[in-house]
Tab-separated table of C-alpha atoms and ligand atoms in Angstrom:
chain	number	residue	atom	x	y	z
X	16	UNK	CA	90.207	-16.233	59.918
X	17	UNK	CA	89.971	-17.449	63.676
X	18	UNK	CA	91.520	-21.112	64.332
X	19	UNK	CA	87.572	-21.751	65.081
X	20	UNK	CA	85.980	-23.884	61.955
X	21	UNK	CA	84.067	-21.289	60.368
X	22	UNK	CA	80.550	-21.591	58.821
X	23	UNK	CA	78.358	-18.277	57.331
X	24	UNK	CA	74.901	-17.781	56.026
X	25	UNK	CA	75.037	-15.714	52.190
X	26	UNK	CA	71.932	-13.754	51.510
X	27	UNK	CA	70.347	-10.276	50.240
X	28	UNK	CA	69.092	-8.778	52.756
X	29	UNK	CA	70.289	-11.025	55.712
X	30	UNK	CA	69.937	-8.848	58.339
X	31	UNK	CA	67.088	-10.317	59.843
X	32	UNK	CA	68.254	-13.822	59.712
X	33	UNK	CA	68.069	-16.172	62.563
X	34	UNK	CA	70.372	-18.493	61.595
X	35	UNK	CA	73.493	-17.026	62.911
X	36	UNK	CA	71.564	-17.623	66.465
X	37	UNK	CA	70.561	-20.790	66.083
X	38	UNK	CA	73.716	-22.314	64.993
X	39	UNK	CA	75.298	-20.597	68.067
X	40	UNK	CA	72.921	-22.211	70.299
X	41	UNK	CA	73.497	-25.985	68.412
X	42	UNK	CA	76.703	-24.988	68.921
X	43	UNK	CA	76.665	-24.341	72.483
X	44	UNK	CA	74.354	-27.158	73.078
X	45	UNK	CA	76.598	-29.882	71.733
X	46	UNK	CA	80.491	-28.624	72.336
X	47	UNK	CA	80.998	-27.758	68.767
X	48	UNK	CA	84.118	-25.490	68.474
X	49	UNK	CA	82.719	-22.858	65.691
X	50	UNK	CA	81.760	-19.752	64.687
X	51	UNK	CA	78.831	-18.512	62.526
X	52	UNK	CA	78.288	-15.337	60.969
X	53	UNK	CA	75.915	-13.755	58.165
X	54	UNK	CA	77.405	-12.137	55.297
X	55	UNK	CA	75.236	-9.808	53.032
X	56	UNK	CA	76.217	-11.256	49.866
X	57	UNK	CA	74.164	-9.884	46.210
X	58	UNK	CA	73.446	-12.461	43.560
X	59	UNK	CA	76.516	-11.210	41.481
X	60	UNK	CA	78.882	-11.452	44.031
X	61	UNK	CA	78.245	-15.011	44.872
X	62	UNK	CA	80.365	-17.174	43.511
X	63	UNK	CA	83.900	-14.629	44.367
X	64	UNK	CA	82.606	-14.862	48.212
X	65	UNK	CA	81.912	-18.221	48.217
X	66	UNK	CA	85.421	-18.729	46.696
X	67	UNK	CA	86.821	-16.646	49.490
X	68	UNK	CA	85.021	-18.304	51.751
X	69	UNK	CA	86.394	-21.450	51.337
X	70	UNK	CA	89.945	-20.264	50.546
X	71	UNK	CA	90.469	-18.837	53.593
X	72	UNK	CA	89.501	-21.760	55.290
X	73	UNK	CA	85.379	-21.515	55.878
X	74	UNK	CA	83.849	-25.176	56.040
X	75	UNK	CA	80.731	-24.482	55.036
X	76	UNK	CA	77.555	-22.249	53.912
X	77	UNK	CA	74.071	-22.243	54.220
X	78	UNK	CA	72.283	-20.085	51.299
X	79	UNK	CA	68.876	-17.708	51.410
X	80	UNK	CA	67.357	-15.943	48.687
X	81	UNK	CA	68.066	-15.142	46.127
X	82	UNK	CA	71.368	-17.564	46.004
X	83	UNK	CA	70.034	-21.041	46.240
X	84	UNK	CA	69.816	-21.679	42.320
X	85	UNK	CA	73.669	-19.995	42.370
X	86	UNK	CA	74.611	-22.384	45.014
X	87	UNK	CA	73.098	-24.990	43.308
X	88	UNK	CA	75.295	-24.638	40.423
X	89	UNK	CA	77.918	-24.240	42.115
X	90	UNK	CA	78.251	-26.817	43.890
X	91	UNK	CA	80.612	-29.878	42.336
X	92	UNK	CA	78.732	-32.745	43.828
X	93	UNK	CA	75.279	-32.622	45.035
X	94	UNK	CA	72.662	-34.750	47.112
X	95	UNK	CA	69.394	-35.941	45.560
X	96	UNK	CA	67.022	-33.867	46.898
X	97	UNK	CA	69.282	-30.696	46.157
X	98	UNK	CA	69.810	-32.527	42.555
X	99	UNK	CA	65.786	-32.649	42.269
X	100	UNK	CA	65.045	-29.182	44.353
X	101	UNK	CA	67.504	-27.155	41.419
X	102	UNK	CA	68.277	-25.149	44.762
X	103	UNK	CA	70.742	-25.692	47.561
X	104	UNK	CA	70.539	-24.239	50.867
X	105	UNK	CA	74.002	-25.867	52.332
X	106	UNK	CA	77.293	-26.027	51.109
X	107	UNK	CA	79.898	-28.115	52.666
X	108	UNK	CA	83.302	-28.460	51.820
X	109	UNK	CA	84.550	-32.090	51.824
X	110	UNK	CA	87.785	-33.329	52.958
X	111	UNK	CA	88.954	-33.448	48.967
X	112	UNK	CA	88.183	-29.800	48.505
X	113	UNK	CA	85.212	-30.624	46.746
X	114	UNK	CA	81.946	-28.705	47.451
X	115	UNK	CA	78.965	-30.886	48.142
X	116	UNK	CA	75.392	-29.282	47.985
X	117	UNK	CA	72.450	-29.938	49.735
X	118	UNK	CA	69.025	-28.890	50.361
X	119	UNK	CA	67.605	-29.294	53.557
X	120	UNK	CA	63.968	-27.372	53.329
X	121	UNK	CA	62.125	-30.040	52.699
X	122	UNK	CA	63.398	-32.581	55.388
X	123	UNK	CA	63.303	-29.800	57.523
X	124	UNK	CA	59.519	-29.594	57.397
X	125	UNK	CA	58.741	-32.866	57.207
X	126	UNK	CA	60.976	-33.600	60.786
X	127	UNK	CA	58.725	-30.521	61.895
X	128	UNK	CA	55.111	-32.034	60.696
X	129	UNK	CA	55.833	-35.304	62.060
X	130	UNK	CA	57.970	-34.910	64.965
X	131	UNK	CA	57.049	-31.762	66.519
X	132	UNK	CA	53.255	-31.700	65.469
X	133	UNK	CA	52.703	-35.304	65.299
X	134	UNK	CA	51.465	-34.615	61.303
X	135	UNK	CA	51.803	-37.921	59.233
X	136	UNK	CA	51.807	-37.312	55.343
X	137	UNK	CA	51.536	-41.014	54.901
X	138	UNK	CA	47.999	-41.979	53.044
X	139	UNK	CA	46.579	-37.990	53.328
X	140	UNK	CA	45.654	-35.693	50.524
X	141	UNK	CA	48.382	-32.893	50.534
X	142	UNK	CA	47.896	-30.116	48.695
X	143	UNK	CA	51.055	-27.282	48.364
X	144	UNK	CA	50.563	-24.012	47.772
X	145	UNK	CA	52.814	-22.172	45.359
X	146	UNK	CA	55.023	-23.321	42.137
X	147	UNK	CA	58.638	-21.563	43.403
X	148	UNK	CA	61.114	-22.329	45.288
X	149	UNK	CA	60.206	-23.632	48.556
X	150	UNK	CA	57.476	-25.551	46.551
X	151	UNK	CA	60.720	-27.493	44.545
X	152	UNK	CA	62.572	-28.509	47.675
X	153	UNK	CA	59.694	-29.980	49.688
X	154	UNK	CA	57.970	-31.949	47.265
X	155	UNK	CA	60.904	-35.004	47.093
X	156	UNK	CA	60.489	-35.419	50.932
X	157	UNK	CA	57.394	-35.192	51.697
X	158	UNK	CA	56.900	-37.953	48.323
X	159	UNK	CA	59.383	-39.838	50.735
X	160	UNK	CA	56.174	-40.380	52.689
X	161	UNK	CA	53.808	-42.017	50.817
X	162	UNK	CA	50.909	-39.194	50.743
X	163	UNK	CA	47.692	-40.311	49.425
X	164	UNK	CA	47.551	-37.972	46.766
X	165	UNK	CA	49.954	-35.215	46.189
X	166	UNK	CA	48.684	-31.340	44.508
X	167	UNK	CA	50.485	-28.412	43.388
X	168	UNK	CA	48.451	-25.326	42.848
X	169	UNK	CA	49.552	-22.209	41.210
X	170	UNK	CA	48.002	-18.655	39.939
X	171	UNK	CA	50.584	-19.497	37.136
X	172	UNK	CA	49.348	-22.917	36.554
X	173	UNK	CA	52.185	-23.550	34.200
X	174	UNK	CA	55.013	-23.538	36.358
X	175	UNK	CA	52.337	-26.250	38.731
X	176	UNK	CA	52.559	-28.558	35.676
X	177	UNK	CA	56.056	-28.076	35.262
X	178	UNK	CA	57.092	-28.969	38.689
X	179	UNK	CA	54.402	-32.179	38.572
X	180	UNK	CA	56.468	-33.241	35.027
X	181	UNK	CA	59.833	-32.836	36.978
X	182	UNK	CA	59.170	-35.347	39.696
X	183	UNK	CA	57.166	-37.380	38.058
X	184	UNK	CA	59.445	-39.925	37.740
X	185	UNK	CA	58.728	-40.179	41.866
X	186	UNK	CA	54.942	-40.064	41.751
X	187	UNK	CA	52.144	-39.061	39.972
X	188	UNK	CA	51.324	-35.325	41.449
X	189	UNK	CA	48.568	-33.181	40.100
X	190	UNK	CA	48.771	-29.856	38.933
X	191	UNK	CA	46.174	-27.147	38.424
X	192	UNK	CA	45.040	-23.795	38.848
X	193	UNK	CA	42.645	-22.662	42.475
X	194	UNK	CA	39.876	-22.901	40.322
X	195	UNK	CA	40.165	-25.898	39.594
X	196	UNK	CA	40.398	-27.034	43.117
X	197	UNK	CA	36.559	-26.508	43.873
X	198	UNK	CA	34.826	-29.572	45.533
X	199	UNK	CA	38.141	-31.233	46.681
X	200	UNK	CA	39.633	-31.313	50.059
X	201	UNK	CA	42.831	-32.201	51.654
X	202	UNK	CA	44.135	-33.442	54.923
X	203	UNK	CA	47.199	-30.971	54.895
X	204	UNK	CA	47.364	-27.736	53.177
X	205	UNK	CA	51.340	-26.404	52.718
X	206	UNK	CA	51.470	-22.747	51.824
X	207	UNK	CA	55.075	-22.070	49.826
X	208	UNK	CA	53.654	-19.189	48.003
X	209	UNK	CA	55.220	-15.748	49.261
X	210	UNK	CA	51.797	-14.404	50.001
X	211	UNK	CA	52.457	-13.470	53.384
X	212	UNK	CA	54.996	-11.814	52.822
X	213	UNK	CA	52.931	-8.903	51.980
X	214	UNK	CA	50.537	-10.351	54.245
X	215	UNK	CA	48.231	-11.368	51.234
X	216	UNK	CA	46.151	-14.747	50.890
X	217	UNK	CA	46.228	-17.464	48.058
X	218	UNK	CA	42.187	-17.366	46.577
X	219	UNK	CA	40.955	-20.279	48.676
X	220	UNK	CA	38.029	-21.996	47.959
X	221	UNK	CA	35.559	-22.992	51.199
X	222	UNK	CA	35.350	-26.290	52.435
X	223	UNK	CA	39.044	-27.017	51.148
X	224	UNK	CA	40.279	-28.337	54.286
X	225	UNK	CA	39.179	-31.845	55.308
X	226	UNK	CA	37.502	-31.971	59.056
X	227	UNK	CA	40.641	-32.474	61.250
X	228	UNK	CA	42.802	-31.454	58.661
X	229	UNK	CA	45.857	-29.044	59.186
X	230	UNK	CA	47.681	-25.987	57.651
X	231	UNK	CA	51.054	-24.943	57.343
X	232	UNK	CA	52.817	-21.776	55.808
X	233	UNK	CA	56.477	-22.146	55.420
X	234	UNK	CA	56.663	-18.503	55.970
X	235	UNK	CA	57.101	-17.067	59.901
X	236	UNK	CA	56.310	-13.713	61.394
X	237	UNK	CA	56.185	-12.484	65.155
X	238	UNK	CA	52.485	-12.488	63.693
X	239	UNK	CA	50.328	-14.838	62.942
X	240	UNK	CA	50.243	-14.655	58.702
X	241	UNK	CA	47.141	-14.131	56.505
X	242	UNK	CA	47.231	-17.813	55.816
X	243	UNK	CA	47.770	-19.013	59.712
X	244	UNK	CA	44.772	-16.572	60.395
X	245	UNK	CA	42.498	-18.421	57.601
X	246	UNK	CA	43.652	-21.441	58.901
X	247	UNK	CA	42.184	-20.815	62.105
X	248	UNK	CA	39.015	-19.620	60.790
X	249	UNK	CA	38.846	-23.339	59.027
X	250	UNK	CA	39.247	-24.658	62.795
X	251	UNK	CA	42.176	-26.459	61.695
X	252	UNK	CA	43.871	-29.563	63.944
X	253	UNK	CA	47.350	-27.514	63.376
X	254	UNK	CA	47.567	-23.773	62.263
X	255	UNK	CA	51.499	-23.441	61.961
X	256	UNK	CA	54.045	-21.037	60.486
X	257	UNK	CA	57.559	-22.496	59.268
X	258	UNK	CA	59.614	-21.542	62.698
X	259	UNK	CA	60.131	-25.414	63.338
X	260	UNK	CA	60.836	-25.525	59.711
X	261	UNK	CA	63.373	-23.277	60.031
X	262	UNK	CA	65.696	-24.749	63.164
X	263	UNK	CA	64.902	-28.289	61.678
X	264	UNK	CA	66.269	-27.633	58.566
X	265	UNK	CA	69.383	-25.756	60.226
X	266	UNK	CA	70.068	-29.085	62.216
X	267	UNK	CA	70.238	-31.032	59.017
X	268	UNK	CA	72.901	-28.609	57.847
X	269	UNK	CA	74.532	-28.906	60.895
X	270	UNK	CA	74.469	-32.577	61.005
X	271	UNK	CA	75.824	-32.686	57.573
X	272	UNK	CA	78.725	-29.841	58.701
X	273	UNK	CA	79.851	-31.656	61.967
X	274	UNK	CA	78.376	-35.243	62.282
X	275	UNK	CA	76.158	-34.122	65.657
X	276	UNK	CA	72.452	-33.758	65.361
X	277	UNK	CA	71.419	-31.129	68.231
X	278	UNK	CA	68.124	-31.443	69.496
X	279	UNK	CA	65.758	-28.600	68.256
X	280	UNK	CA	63.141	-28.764	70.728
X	281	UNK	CA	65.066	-26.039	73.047
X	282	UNK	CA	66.232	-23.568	70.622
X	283	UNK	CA	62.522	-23.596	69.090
X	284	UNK	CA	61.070	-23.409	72.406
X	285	UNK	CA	62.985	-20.117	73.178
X	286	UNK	CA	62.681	-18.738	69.732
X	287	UNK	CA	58.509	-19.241	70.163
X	288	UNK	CA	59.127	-17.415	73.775
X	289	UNK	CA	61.123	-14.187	72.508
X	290	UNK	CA	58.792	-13.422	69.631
X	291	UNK	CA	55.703	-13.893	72.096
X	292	UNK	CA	57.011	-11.896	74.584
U	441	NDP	P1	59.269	-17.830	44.995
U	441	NDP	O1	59.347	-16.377	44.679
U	441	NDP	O2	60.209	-18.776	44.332
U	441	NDP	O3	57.775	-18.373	44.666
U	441	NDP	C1	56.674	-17.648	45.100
U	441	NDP	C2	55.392	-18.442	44.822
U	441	NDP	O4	54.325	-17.771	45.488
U	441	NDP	C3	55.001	-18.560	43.349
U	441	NDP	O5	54.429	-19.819	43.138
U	441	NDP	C4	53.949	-17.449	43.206
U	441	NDP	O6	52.989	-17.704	42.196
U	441	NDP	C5	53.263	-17.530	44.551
U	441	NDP	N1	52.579	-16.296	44.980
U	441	NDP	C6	53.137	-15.111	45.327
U	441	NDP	N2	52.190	-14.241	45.735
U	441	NDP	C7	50.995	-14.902	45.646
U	441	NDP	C8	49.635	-14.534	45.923
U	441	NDP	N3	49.327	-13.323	46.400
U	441	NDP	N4	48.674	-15.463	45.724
U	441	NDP	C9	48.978	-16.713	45.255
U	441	NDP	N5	50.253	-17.105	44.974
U	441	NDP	C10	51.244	-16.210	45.167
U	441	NDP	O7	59.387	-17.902	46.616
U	441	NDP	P2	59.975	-19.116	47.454
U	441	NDP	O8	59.377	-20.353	46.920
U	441	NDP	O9	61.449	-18.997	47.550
U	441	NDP	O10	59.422	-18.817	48.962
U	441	NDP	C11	58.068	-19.054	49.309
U	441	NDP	C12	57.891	-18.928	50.819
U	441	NDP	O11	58.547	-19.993	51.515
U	441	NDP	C13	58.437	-17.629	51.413
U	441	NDP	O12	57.452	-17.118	52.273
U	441	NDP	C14	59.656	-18.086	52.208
U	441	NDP	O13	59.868	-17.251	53.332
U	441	NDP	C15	59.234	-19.469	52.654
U	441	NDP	N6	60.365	-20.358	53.025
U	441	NDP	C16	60.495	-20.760	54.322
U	441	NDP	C17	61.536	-21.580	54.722
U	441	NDP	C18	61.655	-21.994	56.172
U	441	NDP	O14	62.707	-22.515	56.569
U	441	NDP	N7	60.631	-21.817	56.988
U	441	NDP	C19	62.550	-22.063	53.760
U	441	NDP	C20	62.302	-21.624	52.400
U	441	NDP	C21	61.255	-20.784	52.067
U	441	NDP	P3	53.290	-17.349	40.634
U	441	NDP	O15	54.217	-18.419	40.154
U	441	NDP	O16	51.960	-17.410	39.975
U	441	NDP	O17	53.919	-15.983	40.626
């Protein structure tokens, strides 16, 4: 390896991913001596390349799907929200050669929703989309906010419940099916279901969103998504996709990797400008 500290995103596929970019911008932007690459890395040969990795001198590791729950275990020490998300999406090697795990989603899109979009989660009715993944790692920070009332909704209403039993040690948080969600309405709506990937549409019910209420879908496309479209049609306040999300939750890693926060405004400014152009 180059005498550069050296830091990698592990996924399958990983072609696509922007991280590599914007850790070379933080990079840039605050004087960080480094190097970032992406390494296409399949579920069973995790835990030799992360080995490597670190053996050969790598500091640290951000971790896309499907490797978060394999980075989770791995990990030998691990924060609380990574401890309550059962996913990591950062690995950092500490100076004792241990491996600390952390999960930055959900902070990630709480900096976005607050700082970038001026969206408070203090005393509103938030209801998530979704019982998987992304659904597990937001739910302990945006509880760090005091919502009003916090809902999970699921087609598989099961894993909903689950995930409300998990944290409810936090806070109370409802759990149901979208049927069951006819009559209420909510001040945010958070779509972590992996509908738009296949640019499909969780079965909303009308009237769902509150006047002046706003939407977000942690997914991103150069498009707008089915659920950013339907937001819109609601004449939402906000009608986001999870860009911000994603550079937000790359500065926490890189805070945690090299003590600097860099300032995300920029490098999501040019990242909205290239896929608009
Ligand atoms: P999972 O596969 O773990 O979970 C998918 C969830 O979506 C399940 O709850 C599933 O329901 C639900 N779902 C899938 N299709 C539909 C549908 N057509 N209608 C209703 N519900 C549906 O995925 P993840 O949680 O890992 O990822 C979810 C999304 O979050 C992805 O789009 C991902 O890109 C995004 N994400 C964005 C990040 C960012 O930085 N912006 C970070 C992390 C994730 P069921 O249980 O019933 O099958």
């Amino acid at each position: 390896m180059s005498s550069l500290d050296q830091y990698s995103v592990f996924g399958s596929p990983i072609k696509h991913s922007k991280s590599p970019r914007i850790h070379k911008l933080f990079a840039e932007q605050t004087g960080q001596a480094m190097q970032y690459s992406a390494e296409l890395v399949p579920a069973d040969q995790f835990v030799q390349t992360v080995k490597g990795f670190f053996t050969q001198g790598g500091q640290g590791i951000n971790c896309t799907v499907p490797l978060k729950e394999l980075a989770w275990e791995y990990a030998d020490l691990r924060t609380e929200r990574a401890e309550l998300a059962k996913a990591v999406n950062t690995l950092a090697l500490q100076e004792d050669g241990r491996v600390l795990g952390d999960n930055t989603d959900g902070v990630g899109l709480v900096t976005d929703l607050q700082n970038n979009h001026q969206i408070a989660l203090k005393q509103k009715r938030v209801l998530i989309l979704g019982a998987g993944g992304a659904s597990r790692g937001i739910i302990l920070p945006i509880l760090q906010e005091a919502p009003l009332t916090l809902t999970i909704v699921n087609r598989t209403v099961a894993k909903a419940r689950t995930l409300a039993d998990e944290f409810s040690h936090k806070a109370k948080i409802n759990a149901c099916g979208y049927e069951d969600l006819a009559g209420q309405s909510f001040d945010l709506i958070l779509n972590a279901t992996s509908a738009s990937l296949s640019n499909d549409l969780p079965p909303l019910a009308a009237g769902i969103l509150a006047a002046g209420g706003s939407c977000y879908d942690l997914a991103y496309a150069n498009e707008a998504t089915a659920f950013v479209r339907w937001a819109r049609e609601q004449q939402a306040r906000n009608s986001l996709d999870g860009l911000g999300m994603l550079v937000e939750q790359a500065a926490d890693a890189f805070y945690l990797w090299r003590g600097v926060r860099p300032a995300t405004d920029p490098v999501i400014q040019m990242l909205e400008a290239e896929r608009n152009s």
